[in-house]
């Protein structure tokens, strides 16, 4: 077999569909977020504005976070030295887990190298410690949750996105004595819609199920202390297991779960994805610890973030650009074609120095391709005006549909 030809054939298929992913060589500029330098093919650099970063609040540039990371390197060195079980548990890890448990009003928390790893490891391990577990997973759950449920090998049921009647139908059909778990998200990152937290908690209580909530796109940004949407809605005490990230609002790296002491200890003791993975570096843990503590007290930053998101949505909608309406900070702009989506992204960068990656299948369904903008508290009015102007010009040039009074217009 000509293996190289097979690899090339697979990649050619992606290119033909407009789904081939191009990585941009970007140097973030400390103290100048959301600006960055783009390294071009000829070796020259160009200053751009980043509009698709998951560093939602700019905490990856926060001086206190940077200082904490520098001090940790000076005191503990570069790496952690091993897995958590074999020399890789430092004071920084222990302190950060305590801080995260407090953030979610839970007795315990457990760090992972990413929220993806945390979801996959936790959901794959729970069926081992709860024999006969039946998992009910929202249809739009993140890939990490899907993989975790799959690897768990237990009985599973997919309920239509946010469809509570369908979820209850599935719960009612399951054996009454079987352990059950409902897995869902607080904010779905592609459309920016909320999960029905209170209603899911009600069903979980009625059918004696555990609740597993992915708060990745909400921690740090919602709630009085940044505990997520569950905290904002006064429901944190009704969520059994929380998954969160340190790589978005907190601006660093890593993921975690929080829950009861026995549950966290069970995942710590049985999950291969935790046991056999080198722990986060002390510097990363120290930076995340500082960021979590800072955001617990910074309500104004969260308020400015929401104001920026509302302003961008209003600017896009005012020109009939097809922004997907939602209650969150996510600003998705529907395009509906992978080739056009990539072309829009390329032209924004080439002509306007605006960086926004195209979002294509399998991240979203075919026909739902989009640009996804993530305004931060430091995207100012002029940056926003320029983005809206650029999109207005390009939508006209590409003859893309606009929306007037809820109806698409050519």
Short mmCIF file of C-alpha atoms in Angstrom, two decimals:
data_model
loop_
_atom_site.label_atom_id
_atom_site.label_comp_id
_atom_site.label_asym_id
_atom_site.label_seq_id
_atom_site.Cartn_x
_atom_site.Cartn_y
_atom_site.Cartn_z
CA UNK A 1 0.00 0.00 0.00
CA UNK A 2 1.15 3.53 -0.78
CA UNK A 3 0.62 5.01 2.67
CA UNK A 4 1.73 8.51 1.71
CA UNK A 5 -0.77 8.57 -1.15
CA UNK A 6 -3.55 7.60 1.25
CA UNK A 7 -2.61 10.39 3.65
CA UNK A 8 -2.52 12.88 0.77
CA UNK A 9 -5.88 11.65 -0.53
CA UNK A 10 -7.52 12.19 2.86
CA UNK A 11 -6.10 15.70 3.12
CA UNK A 12 -7.11 16.55 -0.44
CA UNK A 13 -10.66 15.61 0.51
CA UNK A 14 -10.60 18.10 3.37
CA UNK A 15 -9.27 20.82 1.10
CA UNK A 16 -11.95 20.13 -1.53
CA UNK A 17 -14.66 20.50 1.13
CA UNK A 18 -13.12 23.72 2.44
CA UNK A 19 -12.49 22.10 5.83
CA UNK A 20 -8.69 21.94 5.82
CA UNK A 21 -7.46 23.74 8.92
CA UNK A 22 -4.67 26.28 8.58
CA UNK A 23 -2.69 27.18 11.69
CA UNK A 24 -1.69 30.81 11.96
CA UNK A 25 1.77 31.57 13.34
CA UNK A 26 0.90 34.15 15.97
CA UNK A 27 2.93 35.86 18.68
CA UNK A 28 0.74 37.29 21.41
CA UNK A 29 2.05 40.63 22.62
CA UNK A 30 2.32 40.90 26.39
CA UNK A 31 0.39 43.90 27.64
CA UNK A 32 -1.19 44.57 24.24
CA UNK A 33 -4.01 41.99 24.15
CA UNK A 34 -5.98 41.56 21.86
CA UNK A 35 -3.18 42.56 19.50
CA UNK A 36 -0.66 40.03 18.22
CA UNK A 37 2.00 39.65 15.57
CA UNK A 38 1.28 37.40 12.60
CA UNK A 39 4.34 35.68 11.11
CA UNK A 40 3.85 35.52 7.32
CA UNK A 41 5.24 33.07 4.77
CA UNK A 42 8.00 35.48 3.71
CA UNK A 43 9.20 35.81 7.30
CA UNK A 44 7.83 39.30 7.87
CA UNK A 45 5.48 40.16 10.72
CA UNK A 46 2.24 42.09 10.77
CA UNK A 47 0.23 43.44 13.70
CA UNK A 48 -3.29 42.01 13.88
CA UNK A 49 -6.31 42.08 16.18
CA UNK A 50 -7.38 38.70 17.56
CA UNK A 51 -11.16 38.19 17.64
CA UNK A 52 -11.34 34.44 18.32
CA UNK A 53 -9.31 33.92 21.47
CA UNK A 54 -10.71 31.85 24.32
CA UNK A 55 -8.73 34.03 26.71
CA UNK A 56 -12.10 35.67 27.26
CA UNK A 57 -11.06 38.20 29.91
CA UNK A 58 -7.44 38.75 28.94
CA UNK A 59 -6.19 37.09 32.13
CA UNK A 60 -3.40 35.43 30.16
CA UNK A 61 -1.82 38.90 30.10
CA UNK A 62 -2.66 39.88 33.67
CA UNK A 63 0.50 41.19 35.45
CA UNK A 64 -0.33 39.40 38.73
CA UNK A 65 -0.76 36.08 36.90
CA UNK A 66 2.52 36.55 35.03
CA UNK A 67 4.36 37.47 38.23
CA UNK A 68 3.01 34.38 40.00
CA UNK A 69 4.22 32.15 37.19
CA UNK A 70 7.68 33.74 37.23
CA UNK A 71 7.98 33.32 40.99
CA UNK A 72 6.94 29.68 40.72
CA UNK A 73 9.62 28.98 38.11
CA UNK A 74 12.21 30.69 40.30
CA UNK A 75 11.18 28.66 43.34
CA UNK A 76 10.21 25.27 41.88
CA UNK A 77 11.77 25.06 38.41
CA UNK A 78 10.18 24.26 35.06
CA UNK A 79 8.45 20.88 35.21
CA UNK A 80 6.39 19.09 37.84
CA UNK A 81 8.65 16.05 37.81
CA UNK A 82 6.04 13.36 37.31
CA UNK A 83 2.48 12.22 37.65
CA UNK A 84 0.47 13.36 40.65
CA UNK A 85 1.10 10.00 42.33
CA UNK A 86 4.86 10.03 41.68
CA UNK A 87 6.37 13.35 42.82
CA UNK A 88 4.10 15.53 40.66
CA UNK A 89 1.93 16.93 43.47
CA UNK A 90 3.27 20.27 44.65
CA UNK A 91 1.92 22.86 47.03
CA UNK A 92 0.66 24.81 43.99
CA UNK A 93 -1.52 21.90 42.87
CA UNK A 94 -2.95 21.34 46.34
CA UNK A 95 -3.71 25.04 46.83
CA UNK A 96 -5.32 25.34 43.40
CA UNK A 97 -7.59 22.35 43.97
CA UNK A 98 -8.74 23.86 47.27
CA UNK A 99 -9.41 27.19 45.54
CA UNK A 100 -11.45 25.50 42.79
CA UNK A 101 -13.47 23.47 45.28
CA UNK A 102 -14.29 26.71 47.07
CA UNK A 103 -15.21 28.40 43.78
CA UNK A 104 -17.91 25.81 43.16
CA UNK A 105 -18.91 25.34 46.81
CA UNK A 106 -17.83 21.69 46.67
CA UNK A 107 -15.81 19.68 49.18
CA UNK A 108 -13.11 18.72 46.68
CA UNK A 109 -11.65 19.27 43.21
CA UNK A 110 -9.19 17.44 40.98
CA UNK A 111 -6.80 18.98 38.44
CA UNK A 112 -6.19 17.64 34.93
CA UNK A 113 -3.96 18.82 32.12
CA UNK A 114 -7.02 19.99 30.18
CA UNK A 115 -10.79 20.17 30.53
CA UNK A 116 -10.99 17.71 27.62
CA UNK A 117 -8.91 15.26 29.62
CA UNK A 118 -11.03 15.91 32.71
CA UNK A 119 -14.31 15.23 30.90
CA UNK A 120 -13.05 12.14 29.12
CA UNK A 121 -11.41 10.64 32.21
CA UNK A 122 -14.28 11.35 34.59
CA UNK A 123 -17.09 10.17 32.33
CA UNK A 124 -15.18 7.06 31.28
CA UNK A 125 -14.37 6.17 34.90
CA UNK A 126 -17.78 6.66 36.52
CA UNK A 127 -19.24 3.46 34.99
CA UNK A 128 -16.38 1.52 36.61
CA UNK A 129 -17.26 2.73 40.08
CA UNK A 130 -21.03 2.76 39.47
CA UNK A 131 -21.82 -0.62 37.83
CA UNK A 132 -24.93 -0.50 35.69
CA UNK A 133 -24.70 3.28 35.25
CA UNK A 134 -26.91 4.76 32.55
CA UNK A 135 -25.73 8.08 31.11
CA UNK A 136 -28.08 10.60 29.48
CA UNK A 137 -26.09 13.01 27.30
CA UNK A 138 -27.28 16.16 25.54
CA UNK A 139 -26.96 15.85 21.75
CA UNK A 140 -24.73 18.93 21.51
CA UNK A 141 -22.32 18.02 24.28
CA UNK A 142 -18.64 18.68 23.65
CA UNK A 143 -16.50 16.05 21.91
CA UNK A 144 -14.66 15.37 25.18
CA UNK A 145 -17.92 14.40 26.88
CA UNK A 146 -18.93 12.22 23.95
CA UNK A 147 -15.58 10.42 24.02
CA UNK A 148 -15.77 9.95 27.78
CA UNK A 149 -19.23 8.41 27.60
CA UNK A 150 -18.16 6.18 24.71
CA UNK A 151 -15.06 4.96 26.51
CA UNK A 152 -17.09 4.25 29.63
CA UNK A 153 -18.84 1.47 27.73
CA UNK A 154 -22.05 1.77 29.72
CA UNK A 155 -25.63 2.13 28.52
CA UNK A 156 -26.16 5.61 27.14
CA UNK A 157 -28.99 7.67 25.71
CA UNK A 158 -28.69 10.90 23.72
CA UNK A 159 -31.41 13.42 24.42
CA UNK A 160 -32.28 16.08 21.87
CA UNK A 161 -30.55 19.36 22.63
CA UNK A 162 -32.25 21.12 25.56
CA UNK A 163 -35.38 19.00 24.98
CA UNK A 164 -36.60 18.33 28.52
CA UNK A 165 -39.58 16.26 27.42
CA UNK A 166 -37.28 13.93 25.51
CA UNK A 167 -34.91 13.69 28.47
CA UNK A 168 -37.77 12.79 30.81
CA UNK A 169 -39.05 10.21 28.36
CA UNK A 170 -35.65 8.52 28.34
CA UNK A 171 -35.29 8.72 32.11
CA UNK A 172 -38.71 7.20 32.66
CA UNK A 173 -37.91 4.29 30.35
CA UNK A 174 -34.71 3.38 32.21
CA UNK A 175 -34.77 0.84 35.05
CA UNK A 176 -35.81 2.61 38.23
CA UNK A 177 -33.08 0.94 40.28
CA UNK A 178 -30.24 1.70 37.85
CA UNK A 179 -27.75 4.47 38.75
CA UNK A 180 -28.17 7.39 36.35
CA UNK A 181 -26.21 10.44 35.31
CA UNK A 182 -27.34 13.43 33.22
CA UNK A 183 -24.45 15.08 31.36
CA UNK A 184 -24.95 18.53 29.85
CA UNK A 185 -23.37 21.97 29.48
CA UNK A 186 -24.19 25.34 30.97
CA UNK A 187 -23.17 27.31 27.85
CA UNK A 188 -22.90 25.64 24.46
CA UNK A 189 -19.96 27.36 22.86
CA UNK A 190 -20.94 27.28 19.19
CA UNK A 191 -24.46 28.77 19.44
CA UNK A 192 -23.93 30.43 22.82
CA UNK A 193 -27.21 29.16 24.26
CA UNK A 194 -27.76 28.12 27.88
CA UNK A 195 -28.61 24.67 29.14
CA UNK A 196 -31.84 24.43 31.19
CA UNK A 197 -30.06 23.95 34.50
CA UNK A 198 -32.95 24.20 36.96
CA UNK A 199 -35.22 21.94 34.93
CA UNK A 200 -32.52 19.29 34.51
CA UNK A 201 -31.87 19.39 38.25
CA UNK A 202 -35.61 18.88 38.85
CA UNK A 203 -35.63 15.81 36.61
CA UNK A 204 -32.47 14.50 38.23
CA UNK A 205 -34.10 14.73 41.65
CA UNK A 206 -37.29 13.05 40.42
CA UNK A 207 -35.45 10.15 38.77
CA UNK A 208 -32.60 9.96 41.32
CA UNK A 209 -29.87 10.81 38.84
CA UNK A 210 -26.52 12.54 39.28
CA UNK A 211 -25.94 15.80 37.42
CA UNK A 212 -22.71 16.37 35.48
CA UNK A 213 -22.33 19.95 34.26
CA UNK A 214 -19.65 21.23 31.88
CA UNK A 215 -19.08 24.88 32.85
CA UNK A 216 -16.04 25.40 30.62
CA UNK A 217 -17.45 28.47 28.85
CA UNK A 218 -18.93 29.96 32.03
CA UNK A 219 -16.36 29.67 34.83
CA UNK A 220 -14.77 32.98 35.66
CA UNK A 221 -17.39 34.91 33.70
CA UNK A 222 -20.76 34.19 35.33
CA UNK A 223 -21.88 34.30 38.94
CA UNK A 224 -20.95 36.66 41.79
CA UNK A 225 -17.50 35.03 42.14
CA UNK A 226 -17.14 33.56 38.66
CA UNK A 227 -18.36 30.12 39.70
CA UNK A 228 -20.26 29.71 36.43
CA UNK A 229 -23.86 29.71 35.32
CA UNK A 230 -24.91 27.38 38.14
CA UNK A 231 -23.66 29.92 40.67
CA UNK A 232 -25.30 32.78 38.75
CA UNK A 233 -28.64 30.98 38.89
CA UNK A 234 -28.29 29.90 42.51
CA UNK A 235 -28.06 26.22 41.55
CA UNK A 236 -24.49 25.27 42.46
CA UNK A 237 -25.69 23.12 45.38
CA UNK A 238 -27.84 21.04 43.00
CA UNK A 239 -25.00 20.11 40.65
CA UNK A 240 -23.16 16.95 41.67
CA UNK A 241 -20.13 17.15 39.36
CA UNK A 242 -18.72 20.28 37.72
CA UNK A 243 -16.20 20.31 34.90
CA UNK A 244 -14.25 23.50 34.29
CA UNK A 245 -11.22 24.88 32.50
CA UNK A 246 -8.28 27.07 33.45
CA UNK A 247 -7.52 27.88 29.81
CA UNK A 248 -10.36 30.25 28.94
CA UNK A 249 -11.55 32.91 31.40
CA UNK A 250 -8.66 32.12 33.74
CA UNK A 251 -6.20 32.57 30.89
CA UNK A 252 -3.71 29.79 31.65
CA UNK A 253 -4.00 26.03 31.03
CA UNK A 254 -5.56 22.92 32.51
CA UNK A 255 -8.93 21.58 33.53
CA UNK A 256 -10.64 20.14 36.58
CA UNK A 257 -13.69 18.54 38.10
CA UNK A 258 -15.28 19.42 41.43
CA UNK A 259 -17.68 17.40 43.57
CA UNK A 260 -17.97 15.40 46.75
CA UNK A 261 -14.86 14.09 48.50
CA UNK A 262 -15.70 10.45 47.78
CA UNK A 263 -16.50 11.08 44.12
CA UNK A 264 -13.31 13.08 43.54
CA UNK A 265 -11.26 10.44 45.37
CA UNK A 266 -12.81 7.71 43.20
CA UNK A 267 -11.87 9.50 39.98
CA UNK A 268 -8.38 10.20 41.40
CA UNK A 269 -7.96 6.53 42.26
CA UNK A 270 -9.43 4.85 39.16
CA UNK A 271 -9.09 7.18 36.13
CA UNK A 272 -6.16 6.21 33.86
CA UNK A 273 -6.32 9.64 32.24
CA UNK A 274 -5.42 11.14 35.59
CA UNK A 275 -3.16 8.46 37.06
CA UNK A 276 -0.78 8.14 34.13
CA UNK A 277 -0.48 11.80 33.05
CA UNK A 278 2.31 14.13 34.09
CA UNK A 279 0.81 16.90 36.19
CA UNK A 280 0.59 20.58 35.28
CA UNK A 281 3.82 22.49 35.76
CA UNK A 282 4.09 24.41 39.04
CA UNK A 283 4.20 27.69 37.11
CA UNK A 284 0.92 26.95 35.35
CA UNK A 285 -0.74 25.92 38.60
CA UNK A 286 0.55 29.06 40.31
CA UNK A 287 -0.70 31.31 37.52
CA UNK A 288 -4.11 29.65 37.54
CA UNK A 289 -4.34 29.94 41.31
CA UNK A 290 -3.70 33.68 41.12
CA UNK A 291 -6.20 34.10 38.30
CA UNK A 292 -8.98 32.20 40.08
CA UNK A 293 -8.46 34.23 43.24
CA UNK A 294 -8.43 37.52 41.32
CA UNK A 295 -11.60 36.79 39.36
CA UNK A 296 -13.53 35.83 42.48
CA UNK A 297 -13.38 39.53 43.40
CA UNK A 298 -13.60 41.22 39.98
CA UNK A 299 -17.25 41.66 39.14
CA UNK A 300 -16.53 44.77 37.06
CA UNK A 301 -14.42 42.79 34.59
CA UNK A 302 -17.28 40.33 34.11
CA UNK A 303 -19.72 43.20 33.60
CA UNK A 304 -17.50 44.86 30.97
CA UNK A 305 -17.16 41.53 29.20
CA UNK A 306 -20.94 41.17 28.91
CA UNK A 307 -21.29 44.79 27.78
CA UNK A 308 -18.75 44.26 24.98
CA UNK A 309 -20.56 41.15 23.79
CA UNK A 310 -23.93 42.91 23.75
CA UNK A 311 -22.46 45.86 21.85
CA UNK A 312 -20.94 43.64 19.15
CA UNK A 313 -24.17 41.69 18.70
CA UNK A 314 -26.12 44.93 18.37
CA UNK A 315 -23.67 46.30 15.80
CA UNK A 316 -23.87 43.17 13.65
CA UNK A 317 -27.64 42.82 13.94
CA UNK A 318 -28.11 46.50 13.09
CA UNK A 319 -26.65 45.85 9.62
CA UNK A 320 -28.67 42.70 9.08
CA UNK A 321 -25.66 40.44 9.52
CA UNK A 322 -26.86 36.97 10.61
CA UNK A 323 -25.57 36.90 14.18
CA UNK A 324 -27.04 33.98 16.10
CA UNK A 325 -29.08 35.38 18.98
CA UNK A 326 -28.22 34.01 22.43
CA UNK A 327 -27.98 35.18 26.06
CA UNK A 328 -24.24 34.56 26.45
CA UNK A 329 -20.94 36.23 25.56
CA UNK A 330 -20.49 34.08 22.44
CA UNK A 331 -21.01 35.95 19.14
CA UNK A 332 -21.53 33.46 16.27
CA UNK A 333 -22.07 34.78 12.74
CA UNK A 334 -23.77 32.26 10.46
CA UNK A 335 -22.25 31.68 7.01
CA UNK A 336 -23.50 28.21 6.09
CA UNK A 337 -20.79 27.23 3.62
CA UNK A 338 -17.27 25.99 4.49
CA UNK A 339 -15.57 27.48 1.44
CA UNK A 340 -17.16 30.89 1.96
CA UNK A 341 -16.45 30.74 5.66
CA UNK A 342 -12.76 30.14 5.00
CA UNK A 343 -12.73 32.87 2.34
CA UNK A 344 -14.26 35.37 4.76
CA UNK A 345 -11.69 34.49 7.39
CA UNK A 346 -8.85 34.85 4.91
CA UNK A 347 -10.06 38.24 3.65
CA UNK A 348 -10.59 39.60 7.16
CA UNK A 349 -6.98 38.79 7.90
CA UNK A 350 -5.50 39.87 4.56
CA UNK A 351 -7.42 43.13 4.10
CA UNK A 352 -8.37 44.19 7.61
CA UNK A 353 -5.77 42.64 9.95
CA UNK A 354 -8.60 40.89 11.78
CA UNK A 355 -8.07 37.30 12.89
CA UNK A 356 -11.11 35.02 13.28
CA UNK A 357 -10.80 31.33 12.49
CA UNK A 358 -13.58 29.67 10.44
CA UNK A 359 -15.69 27.13 12.34
CA UNK A 360 -16.57 24.16 10.15
CA UNK A 361 -17.67 20.52 10.42
CA UNK A 362 -17.21 18.51 12.65
CA UNK A 363 -17.15 21.32 15.23
CA UNK A 364 -20.58 22.36 13.92
CA UNK A 365 -22.97 20.44 11.64
CA UNK A 366 -22.62 20.77 7.88
CA UNK A 367 -24.52 23.84 6.72
CA UNK A 368 -23.95 25.57 10.07
CA UNK A 369 -20.48 26.91 9.28
CA UNK A 370 -19.77 30.22 10.94
CA UNK A 371 -17.32 32.77 12.21
CA UNK A 372 -17.27 32.91 16.00
CA UNK A 373 -16.20 36.12 17.68
CA UNK A 374 -15.20 36.41 21.33
CA UNK A 375 -15.12 40.06 22.39
CA UNK A 376 -13.19 40.74 25.57
CA UNK A 377 -13.26 43.66 28.01
CA UNK A 378 -10.29 45.18 26.13
CA UNK A 379 -11.78 45.09 22.63
CA UNK A 380 -12.52 48.81 22.41
CA UNK A 381 -15.17 50.67 20.42
CA UNK A 382 -12.85 51.37 17.49
CA UNK A 383 -11.85 47.71 17.16
CA UNK A 384 -15.52 46.80 17.20
CA UNK A 385 -16.45 49.44 14.64
CA UNK A 386 -13.71 48.20 12.32
CA UNK A 387 -14.82 44.56 12.64
CA UNK A 388 -18.46 45.40 11.89
CA UNK A 389 -17.42 47.56 8.93
CA UNK A 390 -15.22 44.80 7.52
CA UNK A 391 -18.00 42.22 7.77
CA UNK A 392 -20.50 44.61 6.21
CA UNK A 393 -18.18 45.14 3.22
CA UNK A 394 -17.37 41.46 2.79
CA UNK A 395 -20.97 40.25 3.11
CA UNK A 396 -21.87 42.66 0.31
CA UNK A 397 -18.91 41.61 -1.82
CA UNK A 398 -19.66 37.90 -1.35
CA UNK A 399 -23.43 38.45 -1.85
CA UNK A 400 -24.14 36.67 1.42
CA UNK A 401 -27.59 36.66 2.96
CA UNK A 402 -28.60 39.24 5.51
CA UNK A 403 -31.43 39.18 8.02
CA UNK A 404 -34.27 41.67 8.19
CA UNK A 405 -37.01 41.27 10.78
CA UNK A 406 -36.06 37.65 11.27
CA UNK A 407 -36.02 36.78 7.56
CA UNK A 408 -32.99 36.09 5.38
CA UNK A 409 -32.37 38.55 2.59
CA UNK A 410 -30.08 37.97 -0.39
#
